[in-house]
Coordinates of C-alpha atoms in Angstrom, one line a residue:
M1 CA 41.5 64.3 224.3
L2 CA 40.3 64.1 227.9
D3 CA 42.6 62.1 230.1
K4 CA 41.1 58.7 230.4
T5 CA 42.3 58.1 233.9
L6 CA 40.7 61.2 235.2
L7 CA 37.3 60.2 233.7
D8 CA 37.6 56.8 235.1
Q9 CA 38.1 58.1 238.5
Y10 CA 35.4 60.7 238.1
F11 CA 32.8 58.2 237.0
A12 CA 33.8 55.7 239.8
E13 CA 33.2 58.4 242.3
H14 CA 29.9 59.3 240.8
R15 CA 28.6 55.8 240.0
E16 CA 26.0 55.6 242.7
E17 CA 24.4 59.0 242.1
F18 CA 24.4 58.3 238.3
L19 CA 22.4 55.1 238.8
R20 CA 20.1 56.8 241.4
D21 CA 19.2 59.5 238.8
I22 CA 18.4 56.8 236.0
C23 CA 16.2 55.1 238.6
R24 CA 14.5 58.4 239.5
L25 CA 13.3 58.7 235.8
V26 CA 12.5 55.0 235.2
R27 CA 10.2 54.9 238.0
I28 CA 7.9 57.3 236.1
P29 CA 5.6 55.5 233.7
S30 CA 5.9 57.8 230.7
E31 CA 4.0 56.2 227.9
R32 CA 2.1 58.8 225.7
G33 CA -1.3 59.6 227.1
E34 CA -4.2 61.6 226.2
P35 CA -3.3 65.3 226.1
L36 CA -4.2 67.4 229.4
P37 CA -4.0 71.2 229.9
G38 CA -0.3 72.0 229.7
M39 CA 0.6 68.3 229.2
P40 CA 0.6 67.7 225.4
Y41 CA 1.4 64.0 225.7
G42 CA -0.4 63.4 229.1
E43 CA 0.6 63.1 232.6
G44 CA 3.3 60.5 232.3
P45 CA 5.6 62.3 230.0
A46 CA 5.0 65.6 231.8
K47 CA 6.1 64.0 235.2
A48 CA 9.2 62.4 233.6
L49 CA 10.1 65.9 232.0
A50 CA 9.8 67.6 235.5
E51 CA 11.9 65.1 237.1
A52 CA 14.5 65.3 234.4
M53 CA 14.5 69.1 234.8
E54 CA 15.0 68.7 238.6
I55 CA 17.9 66.3 238.0
A56 CA 19.6 68.8 235.4
R57 CA 19.3 71.6 237.9
E58 CA 20.7 69.6 240.9
L59 CA 23.7 68.8 238.4
G60 CA 24.2 72.5 237.9
F61 CA 22.6 73.1 234.5
S62 CA 20.5 76.1 233.3
V63 CA 17.3 74.6 232.2
K64 CA 14.5 75.7 229.9
N65 CA 11.0 74.3 229.5
Y66 CA 9.5 74.3 226.1
D67 CA 5.8 74.1 227.0
N68 CA 6.3 70.6 228.4
Y69 CA 7.2 69.2 224.9
V70 CA 10.9 69.3 225.6
C71 CA 13.4 70.8 228.0
A72 CA 17.0 72.2 227.3
A73 CA 19.7 71.9 229.6
D74 CA 22.8 74.3 229.0
L75 CA 26.2 73.8 230.3
N76 CA 27.1 77.4 229.9
G77 CA 26.0 80.7 228.4
L78 CA 28.2 80.5 225.3
P79 CA 27.0 79.9 221.8
T80 CA 25.8 76.3 221.4
E81 CA 27.9 74.2 219.2
L82 CA 26.6 70.7 220.0
D83 CA 23.0 69.5 220.8
I84 CA 22.6 66.0 222.5
L85 CA 19.1 64.8 222.1
A86 CA 17.6 62.1 224.2
H87 CA 13.9 61.3 225.1
L88 CA 12.0 60.4 228.1
D89 CA 8.9 58.7 226.8
V90 CA 8.8 55.0 226.7
V91 CA 6.8 52.3 224.7
P92 CA 4.0 50.4 226.6
V93 CA 4.6 47.5 228.6
S94 CA 3.1 44.0 228.8
N95 CA 2.9 41.5 231.8
G96 CA 5.7 39.3 230.6
W97 CA 8.4 40.9 232.7
T98 CA 10.3 38.4 234.9
V99 CA 13.3 40.2 236.4
T100 CA 11.3 43.1 237.8
K101 CA 8.2 45.0 237.2
P102 CA 8.6 47.6 234.3
F103 CA 8.8 50.8 236.5
E104 CA 10.6 49.3 239.5
P105 CA 14.2 49.5 238.3
V106 CA 16.8 47.1 239.9
V107 CA 20.6 46.7 239.3
L108 CA 21.4 43.0 239.1
D109 CA 24.6 41.2 237.7
G110 CA 26.0 44.4 236.1
K111 CA 22.7 45.4 234.4
I112 CA 20.0 48.0 235.2
Y113 CA 16.5 46.6 234.4
G114 CA 13.4 48.6 233.8
R115 CA 11.4 50.3 231.1
G116 CA 13.6 53.0 229.6
T117 CA 16.9 52.1 231.1
A118 CA 18.1 51.5 227.6
D119 CA 15.6 53.4 225.6
D120 CA 16.4 56.3 226.4
K121 CA 16.4 57.3 230.2
G122 CA 19.7 55.7 230.9
P123 CA 21.5 57.4 227.8
A124 CA 19.8 60.6 228.8
V125 CA 21.5 60.6 232.3
A126 CA 24.7 59.5 230.8
A127 CA 24.7 62.6 228.4
L128 CA 23.9 64.9 231.5
Y129 CA 26.7 63.4 233.6
A130 CA 29.1 63.6 230.7
A131 CA 28.7 67.4 230.4
K132 CA 28.8 67.7 234.2
A133 CA 32.3 65.8 234.1
V134 CA 33.5 68.2 231.5
R135 CA 32.7 71.1 233.9
D136 CA 33.8 69.6 237.1
L137 CA 37.1 68.6 235.6
G138 CA 37.8 72.1 234.6
V139 CA 38.0 71.5 230.8
P140 CA 38.2 75.1 229.2
L141 CA 35.3 75.5 226.6
S142 CA 34.7 78.1 224.0
K143 CA 31.1 76.7 223.1
N144 CA 28.1 75.3 224.8
V145 CA 26.7 71.8 224.8
R146 CA 22.9 71.7 225.2
I147 CA 21.2 68.6 226.4
I148 CA 17.7 68.3 224.7
L149 CA 15.2 65.9 226.5
G150 CA 12.0 65.3 224.7
T151 CA 8.7 63.3 225.3
D152 CA 7.4 61.9 221.9
E153 CA 10.1 60.1 220.2
E154 CA 8.2 57.0 220.2
C155 CA 5.2 58.4 218.6
G156 CA 6.6 60.5 215.9
S157 CA 8.8 63.3 217.4
S158 CA 6.2 66.1 217.3
D159 CA 8.0 67.3 220.4
L160 CA 11.0 68.3 218.3
E161 CA 8.8 69.9 215.6
H162 CA 7.6 72.2 218.4
Y163 CA 11.2 72.8 219.7
Y164 CA 12.7 73.5 216.3
S165 CA 9.9 75.9 215.5
I166 CA 11.3 78.0 218.4
E167 CA 15.1 77.2 218.3
K168 CA 17.6 76.6 215.4
E169 CA 19.6 73.5 215.1
A170 CA 22.9 73.5 216.5
P171 CA 25.8 73.1 214.0
K172 CA 26.4 69.5 215.2
S173 CA 23.9 67.1 216.9
F174 CA 23.9 63.5 218.1
S175 CA 21.4 61.3 219.8
P176 CA 22.6 58.5 222.3
D177 CA 19.5 56.4 221.3
A178 CA 20.9 53.5 219.2
D179 CA 24.2 51.6 219.0
F180 CA 27.9 52.3 218.8
P181 CA 30.1 53.1 217.0
L182 CA 28.1 55.5 215.0
I183 CA 24.9 55.6 212.8
N184 CA 25.2 58.1 210.0
L185 CA 22.5 56.6 207.6
E186 CA 18.9 56.0 208.5
K187 CA 16.7 54.2 206.0
G188 CA 13.6 55.9 204.7
G189 CA 10.5 54.0 204.8
L190 CA 6.8 53.7 204.6
R191 CA 4.1 53.4 207.2
G192 CA 0.9 52.0 205.8
A193 CA -2.6 51.3 206.8
F194 CA -5.0 49.1 205.1
S195 CA -8.8 48.0 205.5
A196 CA -11.6 46.1 204.2
E197 CA -15.3 45.9 204.9
W198 CA -18.1 43.3 204.2
E199 CA -21.5 42.3 205.4
E200 CA -21.6 39.8 208.2
D201 CA -21.7 36.3 207.4
K202 CA -23.2 33.9 210.0
A203 CA -22.1 30.7 208.6
L204 CA -20.1 28.5 210.9
P205 CA -17.5 27.8 211.6
R206 CA -16.3 31.5 211.5
L207 CA -13.8 33.9 212.9
V208 CA -15.4 36.2 215.2
S209 CA -12.5 38.5 216.0
A210 CA -8.7 38.9 216.0
D211 CA -6.6 41.6 217.6
A212 CA -2.9 42.4 217.9
G213 CA -0.4 45.2 218.3
I214 CA -0.1 48.2 220.5
K215 CA 2.3 50.5 218.5
L216 CA 3.3 50.6 214.9
N217 CA 7.0 50.5 215.7
V218 CA 6.7 47.3 218.0
V219 CA 6.7 43.8 216.7
P220 CA 3.8 42.3 218.7
D221 CA 4.6 39.6 221.1
R222 CA 0.9 38.7 221.8
A223 CA -2.1 38.3 219.5
E224 CA -5.6 36.9 220.2
A225 CA -8.6 35.7 218.3
V226 CA -12.0 34.3 218.9
V227 CA -13.4 31.6 216.7
E228 CA -16.9 29.9 216.7
G229 CA -18.0 26.4 215.6
L230 CA -14.8 24.5 215.6
S231 CA -14.1 21.5 218.0
R232 CA -11.5 22.0 220.6
P233 CA -9.6 18.8 219.5
A234 CA -9.4 20.2 215.8
L235 CA -8.2 23.6 217.1
E236 CA -5.5 22.0 219.5
E237 CA -4.2 19.9 216.4
A238 CA -4.1 23.0 214.2
C239 CA -2.4 25.0 217.0
A240 CA 0.4 22.4 217.4
A241 CA 0.9 22.4 213.7
A242 CA 1.0 26.2 213.4
S243 CA 3.3 26.4 216.4
A244 CA 5.7 23.8 215.0
K245 CA 5.8 26.0 211.9
T246 CA 6.3 29.4 213.3
G247 CA 7.6 29.1 216.8
V248 CA 4.8 31.0 218.3
E249 CA 3.1 29.5 221.2
F250 CA -0.7 29.1 221.3
A251 CA -3.2 28.6 224.3
L252 CA -6.9 27.9 224.1
S253 CA -9.7 28.8 226.5
D254 CA -13.4 28.8 226.6
A255 CA -15.0 31.9 225.4
G256 CA -18.7 30.8 225.9
E257 CA -21.5 30.3 223.5
G258 CA -19.6 27.7 221.5
R259 CA -16.6 30.1 220.9
C260 CA -12.9 29.5 221.8
H261 CA -10.4 32.0 222.6
I262 CA -6.8 31.7 221.1
L263 CA -3.9 33.4 222.5
A264 CA -0.6 33.6 220.5
K265 CA 2.6 34.4 222.3
G266 CA 5.7 35.3 220.3
L267 CA 8.6 37.6 221.0
G268 CA 8.5 41.4 220.6
A269 CA 11.1 43.5 219.0
H270 CA 11.6 47.0 217.6
A271 CA 10.1 47.2 214.0
A272 CA 13.4 48.6 212.7
G273 CA 14.7 44.9 213.4
P274 CA 11.9 42.7 213.1
Q275 CA 14.1 39.7 212.5
G276 CA 15.0 39.8 216.3
G277 CA 11.5 39.0 217.3
N278 CA 9.0 36.3 216.5
N279 CA 5.7 38.0 215.3
A280 CA 2.7 36.9 217.4
L281 CA 0.4 38.6 214.8
T282 CA 1.7 36.9 211.7
G283 CA 2.0 33.6 213.6
L284 CA -1.8 33.9 214.6
L285 CA -2.6 34.7 210.8
C286 CA -0.8 31.6 209.8
L287 CA -2.9 29.6 212.2
L288 CA -6.2 31.2 211.2
S289 CA -5.5 30.8 207.5
S290 CA -5.3 27.1 208.1
L291 CA -8.6 26.6 209.9
P292 CA -11.5 25.1 208.1
F293 CA -13.8 28.2 208.3
A294 CA -16.9 28.4 206.1
E295 CA -16.0 30.4 202.9
S296 CA -17.1 34.1 203.3
E297 CA -15.8 37.5 202.2
G298 CA -14.2 38.1 205.6
I299 CA -12.1 34.9 205.6
A300 CA -11.0 35.6 201.9
R301 CA -9.8 39.0 203.0
L302 CA -8.0 37.8 206.0
R303 CA -6.2 35.1 203.9
A304 CA -5.2 37.7 201.4
V305 CA -3.5 39.7 204.3
A306 CA -1.8 36.5 205.6
E307 CA -0.4 35.8 202.0
C308 CA 0.8 39.5 201.8
F309 CA 2.6 39.2 205.2
P310 CA 3.5 35.5 205.7
H311 CA 5.2 34.6 208.9
G312 CA 9.0 35.1 208.9
D313 CA 9.1 37.1 205.8
C314 CA 10.6 40.3 207.0
L315 CA 12.0 41.4 203.8
G316 CA 8.8 41.9 201.7
K317 CA 9.3 39.0 199.3
A318 CA 5.7 38.0 199.3
L319 CA 4.8 41.7 198.5
G320 CA 7.3 41.8 195.9
V321 CA 9.2 44.7 197.2
A322 CA 12.5 43.0 198.5
M323 CA 15.4 45.2 197.7
S324 CA 18.7 46.3 199.0
D325 CA 21.8 48.3 198.3
E326 CA 25.5 48.3 199.5
L327 CA 25.1 51.4 201.5
S328 CA 21.9 51.0 203.4
G329 CA 21.2 47.3 203.4
E330 CA 18.0 45.5 203.1
T331 CA 14.5 46.8 203.2
T332 CA 12.5 45.3 206.0
I333 CA 8.8 45.2 206.7
S334 CA 6.6 44.3 209.7
L335 CA 3.0 43.9 210.3
D336 CA 2.6 45.2 213.6
I337 CA -1.3 46.1 214.2
F338 CA -4.2 44.2 213.1
H339 CA -8.0 44.1 214.0
Y340 CA -10.8 41.9 212.5
S341 CA -14.5 42.0 213.4
L342 CA -17.4 40.4 211.7
T343 CA -17.8 43.2 209.3
G344 CA -14.4 44.3 208.7
L345 CA -10.6 44.4 209.2
R346 CA -7.9 46.9 209.4
G347 CA -4.1 46.8 209.9
E348 CA -0.8 48.8 209.9
F349 CA 2.7 47.9 208.7
D350 CA 6.1 49.5 209.3
C351 CA 8.5 49.4 206.4
R352 CA 12.2 50.5 206.7
A353 CA 13.5 51.0 203.3
C354 CA 16.9 51.2 201.6
I355 CA 17.8 54.3 199.7
L356 CA 16.7 52.8 196.5
A357 CA 13.1 52.7 197.5
N358 CA 10.4 55.1 196.3
D359 CA 6.6 55.4 195.6
E360 CA 6.8 53.3 192.5
N361 CA 8.9 50.4 193.5
L362 CA 7.7 50.1 197.2
R363 CA 4.4 51.7 197.8
D364 CA 2.7 50.9 194.5
P365 CA 3.5 47.1 194.4
I366 CA 2.2 46.8 198.0
R367 CA -1.0 48.5 197.1
E368 CA -1.5 46.4 194.1
K369 CA -0.8 43.3 196.0
L370 CA -3.3 44.2 198.8
A371 CA -6.1 45.2 196.2
A372 CA -5.8 41.9 194.5
G373 CA -7.1 40.5 197.7
G374 CA -9.8 43.0 198.2
V375 CA -7.8 45.0 200.8
I376 CA -7.4 48.9 200.3
L377 CA -4.3 50.6 201.2
A378 CA -4.8 54.1 202.6
P379 CA -3.0 57.1 200.9
C380 CA 0.6 57.1 202.1
A381 CA 4.1 58.0 200.7
V382 CA 7.6 56.6 201.1
F383 CA 9.7 59.0 203.3
A384 CA 13.3 59.9 202.5
P385 CA 16.5 58.5 204.2
H386 CA 18.7 60.4 206.4
H387 CA 22.5 60.6 205.6
V388 CA 25.6 62.4 206.9
P389 CA 28.6 61.6 205.0
A390 CA 31.1 59.4 206.9
D391 CA 34.1 61.5 206.1
S392 CA 32.8 64.7 207.7
P393 CA 35.0 66.1 210.4
F394 CA 32.1 65.9 213.0
I395 CA 31.9 62.1 212.4
Q396 CA 35.4 61.6 212.4
T397 CA 35.7 63.4 215.8
L398 CA 33.0 61.2 217.4
L399 CA 34.7 58.0 216.0
S400 CA 38.1 59.0 217.4
C401 CA 36.6 59.5 220.8
Y402 CA 35.0 56.2 220.6
E403 CA 38.3 54.6 219.6
A404 CA 40.2 56.2 222.2
Y405 CA 38.0 55.0 225.1
T406 CA 37.2 51.6 223.8
G407 CA 40.3 50.6 222.1
E408 CA 38.1 49.3 219.3
K409 CA 38.0 50.5 215.6
G410 CA 35.1 53.0 214.9
Y411 CA 33.1 52.8 211.9
C412 CA 29.7 54.0 210.5
V413 CA 26.7 51.7 210.0
S414 CA 23.2 52.1 208.5
I415 CA 20.1 51.3 210.4
G416 CA 16.4 50.7 209.6
G417 CA 15.3 52.9 212.7
G418 CA 14.5 56.5 212.4
T419 CA 16.3 58.2 215.4
Y420 CA 15.6 61.5 217.0
V421 CA 18.0 63.2 214.6
H422 CA 16.5 61.8 211.4
H423 CA 15.5 65.2 210.3
L424 CA 18.5 67.3 211.4
E425 CA 21.0 68.3 208.7
N426 CA 24.1 67.4 210.7
G427 CA 22.6 64.8 213.1
V428 CA 23.7 61.3 213.8
A429 CA 23.1 58.6 216.3
F430 CA 25.9 57.8 218.7
G431 CA 25.6 55.2 221.4
C432 CA 24.7 53.9 223.9
A433 CA 24.6 50.2 223.4
K434 CA 27.6 48.0 222.7
P435 CA 27.5 46.5 219.2
G436 CA 25.7 43.2 219.1
V437 CA 24.1 43.4 222.5
N438 CA 20.4 42.9 222.6
N439 CA 19.0 45.3 225.3
R440 CA 15.4 44.0 224.8
M441 CA 14.4 47.4 223.7
H442 CA 10.6 47.7 223.3
G443 CA 10.3 44.1 224.9
D444 CA 10.2 42.5 228.2
D445 CA 12.9 42.8 230.8
E446 CA 14.6 45.8 229.0
F447 CA 18.0 46.4 230.4
A448 CA 21.2 48.4 230.1
E449 CA 24.7 47.3 230.9
V450 CA 26.0 49.7 233.8
D451 CA 29.4 49.7 232.7
Q452 CA 28.5 50.3 229.2
L453 CA 26.3 53.3 230.2
L454 CA 29.4 54.7 232.2
L455 CA 31.8 54.2 229.2
S456 CA 29.2 56.0 227.0
A457 CA 29.2 58.9 229.4
K458 CA 33.1 59.1 229.2
I459 CA 32.9 58.9 225.4
F460 CA 30.3 61.7 225.3
A461 CA 32.4 63.7 227.7
A462 CA 35.5 63.5 225.5
A463 CA 33.4 64.5 222.5
I464 CA 32.0 67.5 224.3
A465 CA 35.5 68.5 225.2
E466 CA 36.7 68.1 221.5
I467 CA 33.7 69.7 219.8
C468 CA 33.1 72.6 222.3
G469 CA 36.7 73.2 223.4

């Protein structure tokens, strides 16, 4: 095992450049955009990839660009035994940031704030510096470690599909895009889209529109609607009651022509852990379902959706699909995208399912429940979980490194999220966040603890030395 004192000294000496390089990446807005020539995910991800490649070259890695989908940074020219996969793309931002602006990173009170500091630019830099430390400290290696940096993790990981159509998987892989100690089981799930259409009904009062959601894997922190034909006092009373029931805050403003705009403000979260947020969309549906609209087909369909996805029900109880098992835990479900117009509605939900789930006990009951309310579920299928046995030598090596550098017991956990290694045969998620710490991933004021990133880099360096030595 690498000497802890040497690593402590090494990262103390390189702390400032470590943080500098994280900031270089965080300053680049790298949400997925429209494809451009030579830029499959748009300009932002391509710029972040170019900056990451420059950082890797400065650190002494041999770097290869795979058509601006991913880059690979090799520590040496030996056969690769370990791939470490991190990503440079980020989820969209809102205007609710208070500590700093999303792409203006700051270090404050031991934390580095900015979009991507925790997910996943900070961990990407930690992996690069871990490998650099192994080389700089003269650790003898018989194998190579390859750092793979991608640009489409948040939107389906098509970047890795491209990469692995060219390259083979390493015998061992981990992604520092989750929590310690180690995640060896990732739930399967179901990503469903539903819709309904009808003829416009002009009877008042009525719902004119409703909109919420920016990405399928993000619990929405904002939702809005426009209503017509209801008095301001009646709306204020209904908003107060809905807010008391859901914890979502509502604000009213004049939309002209006898219409009123409703803004719902909740708390965003990753769809893999919807209990950590307060869904503004389902809060808005709760409010809208309580309003005395004229009866219409549209309102009936909206109320059916609200009944299927009641506020606070993250386990699918209303849909009849609540299930769990000892190994992978509970199934969760989150309604994250919704649009309503005068002639139709559509929505999308993100379900993270325990290993007992299949099309018959998950998809089919949801389809039937929606259909009973006149809402159609588009064709979809439950996707499989990912599991690497906890007693594998690879996992035991990673856990021993974690224990040696934290002094805490290492163990395996199951998560609802699908990480970058979900489709790799011997891939696990390992770091970077401390257990129980909410880094506000996918939310406002995202941050990473500086000391935790540095500790992660030390653990990764130890793992590289053990696995590639």
